[in-house]
mmCIF file of C-alpha atoms in Angstrom:
data_model
loop_
_atom_site.group_PDB
_atom_site.id
_atom_site.type_symbol
_atom_site.label_atom_id
_atom_site.label_comp_id
_atom_site.label_asym_id
_atom_site.label_seq_id
_atom_site.Cartn_x
_atom_site.Cartn_y
_atom_site.Cartn_z
ATOM 1 C CA UNK A 164 55.098 66.994 93.942
ATOM 2 C CA UNK A 165 58.380 68.038 92.168
ATOM 3 C CA UNK A 166 60.341 65.319 90.723
ATOM 4 C CA UNK A 167 63.291 66.274 92.875
ATOM 5 C CA UNK A 168 61.213 65.860 96.159
ATOM 6 C CA UNK A 169 60.065 62.374 94.848
ATOM 7 C CA UNK A 170 63.836 61.253 94.085
ATOM 8 C CA UNK A 171 64.711 62.707 97.759
ATOM 9 C CA UNK A 172 62.167 60.494 99.194
ATOM 10 C CA UNK A 173 63.139 57.584 97.406
ATOM 11 C CA UNK A 174 66.667 57.854 98.060
ATOM 12 C CA UNK A 175 66.121 58.381 101.765
ATOM 13 C CA UNK A 176 63.852 54.977 101.885
ATOM 14 C CA UNK A 177 66.709 53.155 99.825
ATOM 15 C CA UNK A 178 69.211 54.355 102.439
ATOM 16 C CA UNK A 179 67.251 53.482 105.494
ATOM 17 C CA UNK A 180 66.604 49.921 103.977
ATOM 18 C CA UNK A 181 70.201 49.576 103.156
ATOM 19 C CA UNK A 182 71.174 50.458 106.652
ATOM 20 C CA UNK A 183 68.362 48.105 108.212
ATOM 21 C CA UNK A 184 69.742 45.253 106.170
ATOM 22 C CA UNK A 185 73.402 45.861 107.358
ATOM 23 C CA UNK A 186 72.444 46.018 110.754
ATOM 24 C CA UNK A 187 70.483 43.035 110.494
ATOM 25 C CA UNK A 188 73.358 41.216 108.562
ATOM 26 C CA UNK A 189 75.788 42.401 111.324
ATOM 27 C CA UNK A 190 73.791 41.313 114.431
ATOM 28 C CA UNK A 191 72.163 38.292 112.771
ATOM 29 C CA UNK A 192 72.383 34.925 114.675
ATOM 30 C CA UNK A 193 74.634 32.167 114.294
ATOM 31 C CA UNK A 194 72.659 30.400 111.515
ATOM 32 C CA UNK A 195 74.216 32.467 108.837
ATOM 33 C CA UNK A 196 70.946 33.534 107.510
ATOM 34 C CA UNK A 197 69.458 36.837 107.124
ATOM 35 C CA UNK A 198 65.750 37.540 105.859
ATOM 36 C CA UNK A 199 66.277 34.072 104.509
ATOM 37 C CA UNK A 200 69.646 34.644 102.435
ATOM 38 C CA UNK A 201 73.231 34.375 103.512
ATOM 39 C CA UNK A 202 74.897 37.134 105.609
ATOM 40 C CA UNK A 203 77.368 37.718 102.423
ATOM 41 C CA UNK A 204 74.380 38.383 100.186
ATOM 42 C CA UNK A 205 72.589 40.483 102.893
ATOM 43 C CA UNK A 206 75.876 42.666 102.991
ATOM 44 C CA UNK A 207 76.244 43.008 99.329
ATOM 45 C CA UNK A 208 72.425 44.036 98.971
ATOM 46 C CA UNK A 209 73.045 46.510 101.701
ATOM 47 C CA UNK A 210 76.043 47.974 99.979
ATOM 48 C CA UNK A 211 74.070 48.418 96.687
ATOM 49 C CA UNK A 212 71.131 49.944 98.284
ATOM 50 C CA UNK A 213 73.374 52.482 100.033
ATOM 51 C CA UNK A 214 75.076 53.108 96.625
ATOM 52 C CA UNK A 215 71.635 53.630 94.841
ATOM 53 C CA UNK A 216 70.714 56.016 97.733
ATOM 54 C CA UNK A 217 73.952 58.056 97.262
ATOM 55 C CA UNK A 218 73.628 58.166 93.366
ATOM 56 C CA UNK A 219 69.961 59.234 93.898
ATOM 57 C CA UNK A 220 71.097 62.161 96.300
ATOM 58 C CA UNK A 221 73.451 63.155 93.720
ATOM 59 C CA UNK A 222 70.817 63.178 91.030
ATOM 60 C CA UNK A 223 68.632 65.015 93.079
ATOM 61 C CA UNK A 224 70.854 67.825 93.825
ATOM 62 C CA UNK A 225 71.690 68.011 89.971
ATOM 63 C CA UNK A 226 67.920 67.973 89.264
ATOM 64 C CA UNK A 227 67.359 70.794 91.731
ATOM 65 C CA UNK A 228 70.144 73.016 90.366
ATOM 66 C CA UNK A 229 68.471 72.720 86.921
ATOM 67 C CA UNK A 230 65.017 73.415 88.306
ATOM 68 C CA UNK A 231 66.496 76.664 89.980
ATOM 69 C CA UNK A 232 67.950 77.553 86.580
ATOM 70 C CA UNK A 233 64.482 76.973 84.857
ATOM 71 C CA UNK A 234 65.950 74.306 82.513
ATOM 72 C CA UNK A 235 63.558 71.433 83.687
ATOM 73 C CA UNK A 236 59.811 72.012 83.942
#
């Protein structure tokens, strides 16, 4: 498996987890806890996961361009 494909898969997983945490934080109950942490912390974690997914996608695109030119083995 090429490194770019692995980076893409990790990016998709990080993005999906970020979206799931975001939805759980928004739709969570009135006890102000999501997965054992506060809603604020869950929202911050989801934002960080979505940023990680975005940067991984950018890195994947860059890596694929370098693979196409033959600069990365």
